[in-house]
Short mmCIF file of N, CA and C and ligand atoms in Angstrom, two decimals:
data_model
loop_
_atom_site.label_atom_id
_atom_site.label_comp_id
_atom_site.label_asym_id
_atom_site.label_seq_id
_atom_site.Cartn_x
_atom_site.Cartn_y
_atom_site.Cartn_z
N MET A 1 102.06 142.24 21.15
CA MET A 1 102.07 140.64 20.05
C MET A 1 103.01 140.08 21.08
N LYS A 2 102.74 138.83 20.77
CA LYS A 2 103.65 138.30 20.90
C LYS A 2 104.47 136.62 19.63
N ALA A 3 105.03 136.68 20.56
CA ALA A 3 106.23 135.36 19.87
C ALA A 3 106.29 134.04 20.09
N VAL A 4 105.62 133.23 19.40
CA VAL A 4 106.41 132.03 19.23
C VAL A 4 106.85 130.80 18.45
N VAL A 5 107.11 129.63 18.54
CA VAL A 5 108.77 129.63 18.23
C VAL A 5 108.04 127.81 18.14
N ASP A 6 107.95 127.33 17.47
CA ASP A 6 107.64 125.52 17.20
C ASP A 6 108.98 124.69 16.75
N LYS A 7 108.84 124.26 17.80
CA LYS A 7 110.25 123.66 18.60
C LYS A 7 111.03 122.40 17.14
N ASP A 8 109.28 121.29 16.83
CA ASP A 8 109.01 120.88 15.49
C ASP A 8 109.91 121.52 14.45
N LEU A 9 110.19 122.28 14.46
CA LEU A 9 110.50 122.89 12.90
C LEU A 9 112.04 124.14 13.46
N CYS A 10 111.63 124.27 14.16
CA CYS A 10 114.06 124.81 14.61
C CYS A 10 114.82 124.38 14.73
N THR A 11 115.56 124.95 12.98
CA THR A 11 116.81 124.45 12.84
C THR A 11 118.11 124.52 13.89
N GLY A 12 117.92 125.90 14.97
CA GLY A 12 118.77 125.80 15.49
C GLY A 12 120.22 126.80 14.69
N CYS A 13 119.76 127.24 13.80
CA CYS A 13 120.66 127.96 12.70
C CYS A 13 121.04 129.04 13.37
N GLY A 14 119.63 129.93 14.65
CA GLY A 14 120.83 130.61 15.95
C GLY A 14 120.26 132.10 15.60
N LEU A 15 119.64 132.33 13.77
CA LEU A 15 119.43 133.38 12.60
C LEU A 15 118.69 134.06 13.83
N CYS A 16 117.58 134.35 14.96
CA CYS A 16 116.44 134.57 15.28
C CYS A 16 117.71 135.51 16.42
N ALA A 17 117.77 134.68 17.44
CA ALA A 17 118.89 135.02 18.21
C ALA A 17 119.54 136.06 17.61
N ASP A 18 120.92 135.93 16.83
CA ASP A 18 121.85 137.32 16.23
C ASP A 18 120.77 138.23 15.93
N SER A 19 119.66 138.55 14.80
CA SER A 19 119.43 139.36 14.00
C SER A 19 118.60 139.92 15.37
N CYS A 20 117.90 138.88 16.61
CA CYS A 20 117.09 140.11 17.75
C CYS A 20 116.62 139.85 18.54
N PRO A 21 118.10 139.47 19.53
CA PRO A 21 118.58 138.99 20.97
C PRO A 21 117.24 139.17 21.27
N ASP A 22 117.22 140.57 21.75
CA ASP A 22 116.44 141.07 22.66
C ASP A 22 115.40 140.25 22.79
N VAL A 23 114.55 139.52 22.43
CA VAL A 23 113.53 138.84 22.00
C VAL A 23 113.94 137.06 21.48
N PHE A 24 114.91 136.99 21.30
CA PHE A 24 115.05 135.32 21.52
C PHE A 24 116.08 134.47 21.59
N GLU A 25 116.68 133.51 22.21
CA GLU A 25 117.71 133.07 23.20
C GLU A 25 117.55 131.27 21.77
N MET A 26 119.07 131.42 22.12
CA MET A 26 119.41 129.97 22.52
C MET A 26 119.19 129.03 23.84
N GLN A 27 118.72 127.94 23.69
CA GLN A 27 118.87 126.77 23.86
C GLN A 27 118.46 124.77 24.25
N ASP A 28 119.59 124.69 24.24
CA ASP A 28 119.52 123.70 24.16
C ASP A 28 119.22 123.38 22.39
N ALA A 29 120.06 124.92 21.46
CA ALA A 29 120.03 124.50 20.33
C ALA A 29 119.18 124.87 19.60
N ILE A 30 118.03 125.03 20.34
CA ILE A 30 116.52 125.56 19.88
C ILE A 30 116.13 126.70 20.17
N ALA A 31 115.75 127.57 18.96
CA ALA A 31 114.88 129.33 20.40
C ALA A 31 114.51 128.96 20.54
N VAL A 32 114.59 129.86 21.43
CA VAL A 32 112.38 130.78 23.15
C VAL A 32 112.32 131.64 22.50
N VAL A 33 112.26 131.95 22.92
CA VAL A 33 111.37 133.42 23.08
C VAL A 33 111.72 133.89 24.44
N LYS A 34 112.30 134.72 24.97
CA LYS A 34 111.68 134.91 26.00
C LYS A 34 111.29 136.32 27.03
N ALA A 35 111.48 136.99 25.27
CA ALA A 35 110.63 138.34 25.86
C ALA A 35 108.51 138.48 25.31
N THR A 36 107.70 138.15 26.47
CA THR A 36 106.04 138.01 26.22
C THR A 36 105.94 139.17 27.11
N PRO A 37 104.69 139.92 26.13
CA PRO A 37 105.32 139.98 24.87
C PRO A 37 106.29 141.17 24.52
N VAL A 38 105.84 140.83 23.46
CA VAL A 38 107.20 141.43 21.82
C VAL A 38 107.66 143.25 22.72
N PRO A 39 107.83 143.67 23.85
CA PRO A 39 108.49 144.61 24.45
C PRO A 39 108.35 145.68 22.28
N ALA A 40 107.81 146.52 22.35
CA ALA A 40 107.09 147.66 20.85
C ALA A 40 108.49 147.90 19.74
N ASN A 41 110.01 147.76 21.22
CA ASN A 41 111.37 148.49 20.53
C ASN A 41 111.58 146.58 19.64
N ALA A 42 110.67 146.13 20.01
CA ALA A 42 111.82 144.79 18.77
C ALA A 42 111.66 143.82 18.20
N GLU A 43 109.82 145.13 18.28
CA GLU A 43 108.31 144.27 16.86
C GLU A 43 108.98 144.40 15.62
N GLU A 44 110.40 145.01 14.89
CA GLU A 44 110.78 144.92 13.81
C GLU A 44 110.55 143.52 14.00
N CYS A 45 111.86 143.31 14.37
CA CYS A 45 113.36 142.20 14.42
C CYS A 45 112.44 141.01 14.32
N THR A 46 111.34 141.73 15.26
CA THR A 46 110.57 140.28 16.02
C THR A 46 109.96 140.04 13.50
N LYS A 47 109.63 140.62 13.38
CA LYS A 47 108.70 140.54 12.97
C LYS A 47 109.12 139.98 10.88
N GLN A 48 110.74 140.42 11.41
CA GLN A 48 111.71 140.70 10.21
C GLN A 48 112.12 138.89 10.79
N ALA A 49 112.55 138.37 11.52
CA ALA A 49 112.58 137.17 12.03
C ALA A 49 112.02 135.68 11.34
N VAL A 50 110.29 136.40 11.43
CA VAL A 50 109.65 135.24 11.58
C VAL A 50 109.64 134.90 9.88
N VAL A 51 110.10 136.66 8.68
CA VAL A 51 110.26 136.71 7.47
C VAL A 51 111.94 135.96 6.97
N ASP A 52 112.28 136.27 7.15
CA ASP A 52 114.58 135.60 7.70
C ASP A 52 114.77 133.76 8.07
N CYS A 53 113.09 133.26 9.06
CA CYS A 53 113.20 132.01 9.66
C CYS A 53 113.58 131.05 8.08
N PRO A 54 114.21 130.76 7.98
CA PRO A 54 114.79 129.93 6.73
C PRO A 54 113.30 128.78 7.14
N VAL A 55 113.00 128.34 8.01
CA VAL A 55 111.73 127.11 7.88
C VAL A 55 110.57 127.14 8.42
N GLU A 56 110.69 129.16 8.15
CA GLU A 56 109.15 129.79 8.76
C GLU A 56 108.03 128.35 10.11
N ALA A 57 109.40 128.53 11.79
CA ALA A 57 109.54 128.56 12.47
C ALA A 57 108.65 129.42 13.93
N ILE A 58 109.03 131.18 12.96
CA ILE A 58 108.20 131.33 14.50
C ILE A 58 106.49 131.93 13.84
N LYS A 59 106.19 131.81 14.13
CA LYS A 59 104.97 132.82 14.33
C LYS A 59 104.62 134.32 15.02
N VAL A 60 103.76 135.76 15.98
CA VAL A 60 103.05 136.22 15.83
C VAL A 60 101.76 135.82 15.70
N GLU A 61 101.45 136.41 17.07
CA GLU A 61 99.34 136.75 16.64
C GLU A 61 99.72 138.19 17.86
S1 LIG B 1 115.85 131.60 12.23
FE1 LIG B 1 113.78 129.30 12.86
S2 LIG B 1 115.33 127.98 12.38
FE2 LIG B 1 116.51 129.44 13.10
S3 LIG B 1 117.23 129.92 15.19
FE3 LIG B 1 115.21 130.80 15.48
S4 LIG B 1 113.06 129.18 14.82
FE4 LIG B 1 115.62 128.13 14.74
#
């Protein structure tokens, strides 16, 4: 699984980095993906981050 953050949509709320810190981190107030591919043990929180992101900026493929 790969996760992608759309930098144009991300508002920098920090939710994904808080809930799934093995995959997302904040850089200059924008979330970036630091683990590609997503580690198996972090797939669930990655999927949850997709659902929880208030602006639907996270996609998985
Ligand atoms: S949850 Fe969405 S808007 Fe918030 S930091 Fe993550 S990608 Fe950006």
